[in-house]
Each structure stands twice: as C-alpha cells, then as structure tokens.
Amino acid sequence: MVDRVTSVACVWVEAFAAAAAERAEPRLREQPMAVVVGVAPTTRIVDANAAAREHGVRSGIAEAEAVARCPHLVRRPASTACVDAAHRALLDACYGVSPRLEDVVPGLVHVDVAGLGRLVGDATAAADRLHRAARSIGLPARVGVAGTRAAARIAARAGLGVVASGGEAEALASVSVNAVEWPDQISEALSRWGVATLGELAALPRAGLAARLGPAGLTAHDLACGVDDPTPWRSWTLPPFWEEAQELDWEIHELGPLMGVLGRVVERLMARLCAAYLVADALELRVALAGGGHHARTLALACPMDAARPVLTLLEHELGARPPQGAVTAVAVQASAIPRGAVSARLGHTAPPAERDLATVLAHLVTLVGPDAVGAVALADSHRPDAFVAARLDPEAVSATSDVPLDPVLALRRLRPPRRVRVVVDGDQRPSMVSGALAPDARVLGCAGPWRVSGEWWDAGVWGRDEWDVALSDGAVCRLARDLRSGEWYLDGVYD
Amino acid sequence: MFVELHAQSAFTFLEGADQPEAFVAEAARRGMPALALMDRDGVYGAPRFHRAAVDAGIRPLLGSELTLAGGARLPVLVEDREGWQHLCALITRAKLGAPKGKATITLEDLERHATGLVCLTGGARGPLAAAVHAGDRDGARRALERLVAIFGRDNVYVEVQRHFDRQQERDLERLVALARAARVPLLAANQPLYARPGGRAVADVFTCIREKTDLDHAGRRLLVNAERGLRDARAMAAAFRDLPDALAAGGELALRLGFTLKDLGYRFPDFPLPPAASAQAHLRDLVARGVRERYGAQGELVERARRQVAHELEIIGRLDLAGYFLIVWDIVQFCRGNDVLVQGRGSAANSAVCYALGITAVDPIKMDLLFERFLSESRGEWPDIDLDLPSGERRERVIQYVYQRYGRLGAGMTANVITYRGRSAAREIGKALGLPADMQDRLARLVENWGYQDPQAVLTRHLAEAGCDTRHPRIRKFAALWTRVQDLPRHLGQHSGGMVIAAGRLDHVVPLERATMPGRVVVQWDKDDCAALGIVKVDLLGLRMMSVLQESIALVSETGGTVDLAQLPADDPTVYRMLQRADTIGVFQVESRAQMATLPRIHPERFYDLVVQIAIIRPGPIVGDMVHPYVRRRRGRERVTYAHPSLEPILERTLGVPLFQEQLLRIAMVAAGFTGTEAEELRRAFGFKRSERRMAEVEVKLREGMARRGIVGKSADEIVHQITSFALYGFPESHSSSFALLAYASAYLKAHHGPAFYTALLNNQPMGFYHSATVVNDARRRGVRVLPVDVTRSDWLCTLERRDEAWAVRLGLRFVKGLRERAAQALMAARATRPFASPADLAARAELTHEEIATLASIAALAPLGGTRRANLWRVAERNAGRLFAPQAVENADPAPTHPLREMNALERLVADYGGTGVTLGPHPMALRRAALAARGVTRAIDLARGEDDTRVRVAGSVIVRQRPGTAKGFVFLSLEDETGIANVIVTPDLFARCRLPLVSEPFLLVDGILQMQDGVVSVRATRVESLPRLAHVVPSHDFG
C-alpha cells in the first residue's frame, strides 16, 4: 500500500561531495575547492564548491584543466567516509524537524512535513526550519516543498521554494529541463526535440511520448507535471548501533581495573549480538582520557565471534602492547556485526580450532614477534635460498603431508642461522681451507661449485651468494656460502 | 679455441638484451675471432650483425633457434648457402603456418630441410632438456638419435652450458653421459643474452614484460644470476676445464661454417623479354621510344635528352640494372593499364631514363637535374625508385599485382622494426619495476621531453625536477634501464610501401612472415638491411592526393570535360594568382599555415617558384635560416651574391641561396673538381649519418680541390661552411619538383574544376591540414555550391550534381555520423528499386537503426520525403514496430505531418548539422554572432587586408588550426575562421603562458592585437585573448599536429 504524503519537503545539498569536504574543513569555504577522484593523470573533478564553480570548474573535467582554469584551486581527494558522515548528519538534522524521512541519495532527503503545523508552522516555516537545521551542521541546503516528492525535488533544485499543493504542474512549467537528471535516452530525445522547459515537456502528448520513449517517457512526463512515480515512501529509521560504553566516576591508571570495566562492557555487547543472531567481525575500542584526549584501537578478529572471553584477551594484549597515554575516564566498544550463518562450519570439513584458543594464541604470538612474523609459512617464488613468506593462517588448509620431493641420495642438514667461518681460497678462488666449521681447521679435499645466485638488483634488498659443496679433511661434507656483497663465508649446512 | 655459437640478441624479442652490434663490439674487444648469432625463429638481426662483424674483423656465423611443435627450441647453424636457403624456408614455413608472432616446426619439416644445417641440442629449452632434467635417459637418448637421423652424425652436437647453476650441473652430467654413449660430440656454449655489463637487468625486465608481471612477482622466471653475458675463451676455459673437447668443438665447428650473407644467392627477377633481345637492348628501345614521345623528333632539348639517356644507359648497363628499370616500368605500365594514377618521386626524378619510361613526370633535362644524385657507379647500391599511388584499394591492387607477377613466395613487404622509445619504454619499465600507476604515468609524460642521448646524470636531474626521489634504488634503476633499452627492438612491423622481389623464391633468401594485413607477407629485414644486401626494393607509397587527383579527373570527365595531367598548361595565370593569394586550402604541400604565410612573400610566378616554395618551408631550411635570405632577395631587398663567381650558374635559380642537395653536389663538382659520385659521397658524409672521421677526410679533399682551382681563403671557407651546414638540411630538387607537379595539378583542379576537386577532396578525408568543415567553407567562399545530405540523392561518397546550370557538390552519406556503410549501401539499393514513400518506408527497407534514422532526420536528410527536421524527428522516434515498419504506414504516409514540437532555429540547425555530419551548409557560427561582434568592434577576416599595418585590430572566429612548431621558439599560430575567411593570429610565448587554457581548448576566440602586413601576408599579433561562449557542438580543428 502506498503511503499518502500530502506535503513533502526536499532537502538538497548542491555538489554534496564538496559540501561534505567543507563541513569537515570549514576554512575551505573561503577559497575555490574541488573534490577529485582517480589516479593521475586521469584525475577528475567530482564536485566543486561555489567559488570554484565561478572559475569554470565543473564536475567531470580533468584536474589539470580545473587547475588551469583556477590556478589557486584547492583539491581534496574524494572520501566516502566524509560523504557518509555528512549525509548521516543531514539525516539527523532533518530527523530533528520531522520523524518521517526518506533517504534518497547522499545530499538528498525527502521529509514529510504534513501535520507539522502546530509544532513548526506552515510549509514555509517547515522549509525554513529544515534549511536552518542543515546550516547548523555546516551544510548549505536548498529546500523545496510541494505536494509530491517529484515536485519538491525540482522545486529544491530550481530554487522555487514552496509550491502550492495541486499547482505543481503550473509552478514547474518554466523550469529548465536541465534541472532534472534524466536517463540518457530521455535527455537525448529532449535535446533533439528542442524541448527546453518542463512545461514544454508536459505539453507533449502523453500517448505520443509513450509510443516513442516507452515507460521512461511516461515517467518523464509525470515528472514534468510534478506527479510522483508510484514507488512507496521508504521511511528511514535510525540504524541499530552496536556499541556499548561506560563512563567512569573515577580515573583508571592500571590495566587490571580497566579490564574489569571492559569485561562488563564487552559482555553486554556480545549478549546483544547473540540476541540478534550476529557475531562481531571487527571491534573498535575507544577510551576517553583525563585531560580531554582519546585513545582508539581497531581490532580485526581472526574469525568472527560472539564470545566475550577471547575478545577480552585480545583487548588485554592490545592495551598491554599499546597502553593509553593517560588515565582513563570512559570506555566504549563498538562492533562491526555480520550474520552468524556466514561463519558456520561446512559439512564434511574438519572443525576449525576453537575460536578462543586460536585467537588467544595468535594474539600472544603477535604481541611477541609482531604481526608480520605470524602466519603459515610458504615458500616464496624466488631464487633466494630459504626465501619464505608468512601467509594468513588458515587452519582448514593445514595439511600434514608435504609436496616437496625428498632427495633420496643426500640430505642437507641446514644450519639456521648459518655459522660464520673463515675460508682460505686458492689461486682459482676455490676454497682450500676452512676454519671454525665443525672442527677447528680443515683442509678442503674436494669441492664443487660455485653455484651462484643473486637477485633483487632493482631494490634495496639486492643480494648475491656463491655456494660450494666441499669435502673436508675431517671427513665432513659441507655446503659453504659466500656473501658476494660482504665477502663473508658461512657454513650453510652439512650433508648427512 | 673457443667460439661462442649460441648468442641471442634483442632480436630474440623480449629475451635478448643487446643489439647485434653490441655483441660484435664486445667480441672484438675481447679478441674473439668469430661469433654466431642465433635468434629465435628468425634472422632479423643477421644483416646488422654481418655488417658490424665484417667491419670489426670478426667472422659472422649465422643460425637460428627454431621453435619445435611442443615448445622446445632447436638451435641450428648454417654451413653453406643451401643451409641458409633451408633455414629461411623453414622459418617461413613456421611463420606462415602459424598465427602472427608464433611459429612451430615439426621434425618432418626438419627432415626435408636439414641439408647444410648443423644442429645443437640447445640449453634449458632445448629438445633434450625436459627428458634429461627428469632423468628419463631413454627419452633423451631417443630424442638425440632422432636428431642424428635427421641431420647426420657429423652435424649434431650436444650443447653443454655452465651458468653456475646447481641444477644445470646435474643435467650437464647426464648430458655428457648421453653424448659419450651415443658418440655425439659435445659443444660448450654460454648462450649469452647480452654483451655489456648490466644486461641481466634488461633481460629480467624483458621477462617481466613477456610474462606480464613485475620484478617483485616474477620469482624464478627471472635469471638465476648474472652469468648470461658474452664470455670469452678464458672464462669458458675456466668453466669447462674438465671438458676440453666440448670447449674446442666450437672453434672446430666455426671453421666448417662457411656461409656469409655475401653469399646470399639473391637474384633479381628476369624480366620477360622479346625473343633474342637482351634486357639492356630492350630498355634502350623503350627509352628511345619514350624520348621521342616526350621530346619529339628534333630540337635542342631532344639532343640534350639523347645525350643524357645515352650516358645514363651506359651506367645502367655497366651496373647491370636494366632488368630493374624494366620491372619498375612494368609496374608503371600495369598502373596505366588499370586506371591507377602513378608518379615516381624522390631522386628517380633526376633520371632522364625514368622520365622517358614514364616512371617520373619531372623533365630532368629541362630542369637541369643531376643524375648522380640518383645513381652512381661507385656506390654499389641499387637505385631507389619510389612510386606514389592513390591510397587504398588502388594501391593494394598494385601490391597484389606484384605478388601475382612474382609469386606469393617471390615478393614481400619490407619490415619495419618497432623499437623501444620514449613513452612506451618508460611505461613498460615502470610497470616491470612495480612502480605505482600514477608514477608510471608521470615518468612516461616526463621522458617525452628527454633527448634520448641525454647522459644519465641529466636523466637523474630530470627525475629529481619531476619530484621523483632519485635516492630510491628503483628510480635510479628506471633511469638506467630507460636509457639502456632505447632503440632495442620490440617487435616487427611492416614498412608502409617497400616491396622486395626475387627471382625464384624470396623465402630462400630471407624468411617471410605473415603481416597483420590479410594477403600480405613481410620479410624479416627492413629496407636498409635489404638495400645493404643488394635486395632490390620498390616503394609503392600511398598518397591521398593521388587519389584526389584521380577522382577529380574522373569527375571532370563525368561532367563532359577533360583533364590530362601530362598536358596541363605550364604557367596558368589563374593558378598562380591563387597561389600568390595563399588561397591554397586543399592544395598539395602548400596548404599548411606556414606555407600560407610564405606564399604571398615568395609570390610564385612560374613552376620553379613552386619547387622552391615546397622545399623552403621545412624544418631544415627554417632552422638553417635559409628562408629569410631567399625571401629578401626575392623581394629585391638584398643583393644576390655568390661565394665565388663559378657558383653563379648553379645558384642563380635560387638567387644565390643554396636550397637543394643537387646544388650542393654541383658546387663540389664545379668548385673542387669532384666527380658526380664523389660529390654524392660528400653529401652523405655530411648528411644525417655524420661521422667525424669521414667529414674531416672529405673536407680536406674538398679544400684541396678548391685550392687547385684557385679558390682559397674566405671564399673557400664560405663554400665549406655552406656545404657542411647545408648538407644536413637540403632537400632534393628532384623530390621537390615531383611534389610541385602534384601541387600544381591540385591547384589547377581547384582553380578550374572546383566542384570536381572539392568532391574528391571531401571523399578522401581525413587528409591534409584541414577538417572537412573548413574544406566545405572554402568551397562555398569560392562559389562552389555544396548540397546537403539527401536520402533520395546522396550516394555513400560525395557526388556531382547539376544545379541551376552549374555543377554542385552533393555531400555523401559517409558524412552522416554513426551511419554504417552497409546500411547506406542498403539504402541506395532500396532507392534504386523504387523511391521511398516516407521515412518509415526508408527505415524499413534500408533496415536502419533508430539512431541512424534519427540522425538523418536531424540533419534534414529526410526533408525531401516531406516534413521539417523536427517533424521527422518526432515521426521517426515512434517505437511501435507495427506502426513504423508495417506496410500501411507507407500507404498512409503524410507528406506534411503535424507534430507537437517547436521547429529548429538557426542555432539549433547549426548544432544538428555539426553533430550529425561535422559540417554545416547553413550560416557560419560566427555569422550568427556577427551583430554582437560588430558592436564590439570586431573586424571580419576579409576586411583585414584593407586595414593599416601596425594598427590595433580585433578579430574573432572559430579556431580551425593551432600550431606550435618546434622551429618557432615557442610562438603559437592560430587560424580563426569566420563567415568571410580566415584570420591568422600569432601568439607570443608570454601570452601563451598567460592564456594557455583558452588558447588550447576554447573553440571560439576573440583576439585583440596589432595588424601586421608584410608583402601581402596579413596577420594579427595577439596582445589579448578572450574566449567566446561555446555552442553545443564540437568545433573540429587541427591542433598541434
């Protein structure tokens, strides 16, 4: 069933990305500024503020052209977070005027202003209230009010203000068709037909439009007449907010008491998630510090969970490794939640280790050796001997068998780290005497080599080494390695 | 004695990392007696390798690494000429039988072509490698036995390599055991991929490019170490001390390999001759007939012509070139007999024999041209004859005739080796180094401005200035690698027109490859390599102006007139008046902005002035500062002087200013007593491929010669200066004369047969300097009526139509943007069956898309079927198939349909015309603004000539040309078009810097400036620039081309 709305306000912020950037950085209002996106040299302008638009900086032009048009143009990279925050603030601001909102696109909100007479005043007063509300949060909005959403949107864009209910078509007649963002097909047709105003479009025979442009033509005609399409009003409601917080009456200086408070906060949060059949995928911890500062940490969990205990262990390790720089006066934990079904075990697969065990062990290891040194070891595709990478640990992928073929003839026992030795070379630069290997001094009875490997000449990690297989007078058969950059010799391993 | 028999240059595309010449230079430095080049599936680098090696005193050995079916690579070396022929045939077979860029050969192919070839078993990618590596002794033994069976026991060597690689050593032990067991000799090689230090880095980068990855992710695909360089005997002896027989085998085998490219076995095809006639006698007969036709039976000119052709025929006879001339004559005859316009250009125009044979159209006797510039006895080169042909299908017909005449394997296009240069090199290296995409872009833009000879220090400075951290190892490597890869081959392309032919099979001389264009094959050598090896080349070059001339002449004959290019009046006053006014849009070679700015000053009055005009406006003469002295002398502002009185007859025609290469040759001949051949050698010594040593030698000889004739001191210095500076810039008079003929012919057609000329010109767009819109405006200014696209009359191409007792140009359907040629042909076919009753009928029968019919409606091409543009747009937009396409719609067609739309105004029509066809036949965009512009004091282009020099003026127009020539020291030249003509604007570097954006991007400009009038050249030196409001269409312009 379609909700009837008899008086709608449309709150629209022109060049919203630029407006959002200005809201985040108010001093930008004083100068020409544009929001850019893309990688040089294909960087393009997303939106420009009024001062920049005066210099001819428009959406879609290349950044280089924009700078040529306006040499003092300040550029800011497009930020989804900034736009989302501004839009959320706009919704909040509108929510303060009327509880019935429709979230259309960033920078555009429909507000049901019917029935606000006693509370706010007439339509003009409501428009004024909305305008002020937006301005109070740093967004320069335009407001149009009409009997339909379509007419209200056009009224906002065209600066018509309040349009009397029932008189939409008449009020919109003189508005340029360019005030509406049409689909390409409609826009091309209007351009070819020389249709310049909404009045001219409304005057076209409806049947003729249907025959030529199909349903899109009828929609365009409706829009020109200020008639809404039949989509129902999708009311915006405040989203659930997965956060638990605790303000303290005292200052906490030590980790133990802080963990006690955090335990209660996390348990509350996890209980809520459990009740909603959700699990936490990531957590954000914020603590307020005495003196006004803040300390925030984001924790990516090894696997989604709703158990409080492992989360607390992680928090304890995190805070132990990077403690807040001051006494704590408040704590808040916010969860990024996902449905529980997304992580259920698959039939026929070995169950992964208990999440709390895995998370706890990993957290311990990370604390000890750093995040880059924890994971599953995999051979790197490199000529560098023993080169490996630490891949993300996936318990399901761990296999007991190895694909590495074993040499049936000879096994090399590697010394890790290799032992530094002294080597005397002969006239052909071949090793003839080794000191400091297995025995104090040993003559080289026979040797094979050098086996030369080098790499990463393109970077700071350039390396190179010669390897020799030597039979020593003490009976050992060893692998010697010489670092080609330092000239040092090493006992790399012993053949068994 | 060790000889490296498996070197691979950068012609093993994306593997080898040095030029063949670099290998030779390094081998020479290390005292190596011989070297074999063995590139993959080709002998691309063989000629360069051969030349360099012969110069360096190294014996060049040749072979190739053939890709076998299954991917293994088999190196084969050429022992004798038969082996070379088999190698070329094998590669050709592999290349023509596989998609472009791929090649595979079967063992059966090898069996048929093994004679004269010696096979090595290769390295890690050889035919034994996989089995040996896997420890499959039986498999390896069978593979080796198969090779022995194919090539013979004496012609197979088991190749062993040592790159200090542990795994390779294990394989080597197995190979040695295998060879000993099979009694096949071992041969040591290093298979070097580079000759100079640092080559490993380039090879690794090439691996990344080939594998489409970067250095951080290429892993084990990169070389294991830096041991793939060229090793000399000492290094190899150290590495193979345990296998002395393998080491010695290379040297012994090298002694056996007797083939060199001198023994190519190339033979020029025999021309089919009349019974009992020799080629020379047949040529003499044809030339004699030609001389009679060209010069008549008697007179002073014919006597000179007879003497000259006798001289030329004698040289041609001594050089045994009669067959070559006959073959070129034969191609020209084919063109004449098949309605293909043809004209020889270049130095061939110096030859009276070429003129008599109809190969060239410039009379070298009358023009007093110098034969030695074309052909010289001592040069030992084939003459270079370039034939200009109409572009497109006609030229392809001639190329296919050559294939048909000499066989698919008897002719081929010459190659064009695409090399790493500037931007593309920067981008590929940046990508291989894993630099971020934005950094790659920045570097690519940056290197555009680098001279490639820049030493590394300068590159580093450039990088620093561009904000790159030059301390970063990758940035330092980038600079080094970018410099290093310059000019290394990337892949093989096709030369635009060079064709080589051979008696018998060309694929026995040089391998042939599939070209991208269907029906073409390309040889593996470029034109210089072919020329150096004595392979005859004929350039069949496509020239759009030839198409224009040919089409114009055909159109003139359609209208009942005739034009014979050979019989054009020599000094037509109308043509020269037009040239003097610089009314030359569409005229060959003299339509550019710079030519137009010089034509009124040079004021051509006869054909030779046009020859000068074409030669003088080129970067060389401009940089060499020859333009101003010539113009000053031409206008009588400077006295005509000569460095020495003996030069007067030579330089008289060009007022004492040397302009042509032929003059340089003659100066050397007259002043220093050089022979024609010596003079040509002098020109080459001082030409583009200068060598300090050769220049010094030639200068000494020149001064000695002049001294013998008493020319010393200042005169001698002046002559030497003229020759040394001018040799670099001079233009061949013969070439300029050939171009001048085409320029004159096109000017004649423009002046006397405007409708036909403009029709042909529009049909050959894009070409020349101007967009179609400018050509159409020019035609209309000259009184030629241009009719719009009309679905009831227009063909695909523009046509002539009789209107009001005059011929008019009807725009063709090809001008309708988005209209498919197939749809247009369907439209024309449907129209021929019966006239269209309505747009719906048209759309249905021609099967047009909605977009196509809408575009036709918007440009009024449907108007003859009834209705205005908007009425038809409304009609054709109807989507209901039943109503649009059903037959009753045809029956109920309404000639004056009603519609709810407003009719188009003038501006909307203009926008629709530009949007739909790129040209408008309505008012010029500036005419629509004229009232407002007049109110602002804007002078029309046509009125500028009535102004006063050095006064302030304001002009406005649509920008049709933007030029910033490298020779103009930062000045920018604009052409602003209005409804009356074109105004030329000069922008100083300062103003350009201040107003860069409007100057480069705004379609309509208003310019305040100072009017400059010099020798009839009118221009405005801009002091202020302002953009005018845009219209809703794109204004076509020729920018910075």
XYZ file of N, CA and C in Angstrom, chain A residues 12-25 28 33-37 44-50 53 59 75-84 86-87 105-108 138-140:
144
model
N 18.065 19.436 -0.345
C 19.079 19.065 -1.345
C 20.332 19.928 -1.156
N 21.445 19.269 -1.122
C 22.711 19.997 -0.999
C 23.448 19.881 -2.325
N 23.678 21.013 -2.953
C 24.348 21.010 -4.251
C 25.824 20.619 -4.060
N 26.374 19.921 -5.044
C 27.782 19.498 -5.027
C 28.119 18.908 -3.663
N 27.455 17.813 -3.350
C 27.474 17.320 -1.981
C 28.874 16.903 -1.510
N 29.645 16.305 -2.429
C 30.986 15.863 -2.009
C 31.820 17.069 -1.559
N 31.675 18.183 -2.300
C 32.415 19.393 -1.931
C 31.882 19.964 -0.618
N 30.544 19.934 -0.494
C 29.946 20.452 0.736
C 30.397 19.627 1.939
N 30.490 18.301 1.727
C 30.923 17.436 2.821
C 32.363 17.747 3.214
N 33.201 18.005 2.199
C 34.600 18.341 2.491
C 34.688 19.661 3.235
N 33.854 20.616 2.846
C 33.847 21.919 3.536
C 33.385 21.767 4.984
N 32.422 20.861 5.160
C 31.921 20.641 6.530
C 33.044 20.096 7.412
N 33.848 19.199 6.816
C 34.942 18.620 7.594
C 36.068 19.615 7.807
N 36.199 20.560 6.879
C 37.319 21.506 6.934
C 36.766 22.897 6.613
N 37.880 25.754 4.135
C 37.859 25.605 2.680
C 36.776 26.465 2.033
N 37.560 25.316 -4.108
C 37.951 23.967 -3.705
C 37.192 22.950 -4.541
N 37.847 21.861 -4.853
C 37.181 20.793 -5.593
C 37.598 19.452 -5.018
N 36.679 18.511 -5.133
C 36.965 17.143 -4.701
C 37.339 16.343 -5.952
N 38.455 15.604 -5.858
C 38.941 14.892 -7.045
C 38.955 13.388 -6.778
N 38.902 12.660 -7.878
C 38.940 11.208 -7.781
C 39.785 10.667 -8.934
N 39.924 13.352 -12.016
C 38.825 14.183 -12.485
C 38.137 14.851 -11.294
N 37.412 15.897 -11.606
C 36.702 16.625 -10.551
C 35.380 15.920 -10.270
N 35.126 15.660 -9.017
C 33.839 15.071 -8.629
C 32.839 16.200 -8.377
N 33.212 17.112 -7.544
C 32.347 18.247 -7.199
C 33.232 19.447 -6.888
N 32.673 20.631 -7.094
C 33.435 21.844 -6.781
C 32.561 22.763 -5.952
N 33.159 23.567 -5.073
C 32.346 24.493 -4.290
C 32.014 25.725 -5.131
N 31.207 26.595 -4.554
C 30.687 27.713 -5.343
C 31.813 28.577 -5.891
N 33.304 26.910 -8.810
C 32.388 26.898 -9.956
C 32.396 28.233 -10.679
N 32.008 19.537 -12.490
C 32.133 18.090 -12.267
C 32.506 17.427 -13.579
N 42.530 21.211 -3.800
C 41.946 19.904 -4.119
C 41.951 19.009 -2.895
N 40.879 18.255 -2.788
C 40.794 17.253 -1.734
C 40.366 15.931 -2.362
N 40.985 14.833 -1.939
C 40.573 13.543 -2.506
C 39.161 13.171 -2.065
N 38.445 12.485 -2.947
C 37.086 12.061 -2.603
C 37.149 11.115 -1.410
N 36.260 11.330 -0.439
C 36.289 10.498 0.768
C 34.882 9.985 1.038
N 34.730 8.689 0.945
C 33.425 8.089 1.222
C 33.042 8.340 2.680
N 34.016 8.244 3.546
C 33.724 8.428 4.979
C 33.195 9.826 5.235
N 33.809 10.779 4.578
C 33.416 12.181 4.768
C 31.986 12.399 4.256
N 31.700 11.829 3.083
C 30.363 11.984 2.499
C 29.343 11.258 3.368
N 29.693 10.038 3.790
C 28.753 9.285 4.632
C 28.458 10.026 5.931
N 28.651 13.219 6.479
C 27.841 14.412 6.221
C 26.396 14.033 5.950
N 26.221 12.951 5.211
C 24.851 12.533 4.892
C 24.128 12.074 6.153
N 19.489 9.857 -1.884
C 20.909 9.663 -2.229
C 21.705 10.601 -1.333
N 23.007 10.424 -1.237
C 23.771 11.364 -0.412
C 23.483 12.812 -0.816
N 23.084 13.597 0.154
C 22.805 15.009 -0.116
C 21.379 15.287 -0.513
N 20.549 14.292 -0.513
C 19.142 14.494 -0.901
C 18.244 13.692 0.023
N 26.519 22.634 9.114
C 27.558 23.028 8.149
C 27.254 22.657 6.723
N 25.974 22.401 6.397
C 25.645 22.059 5.016
C 24.697 23.090 4.426
N 25.065 23.699 3.293
C 24.200 24.711 2.683
C 23.119 24.042 1.838
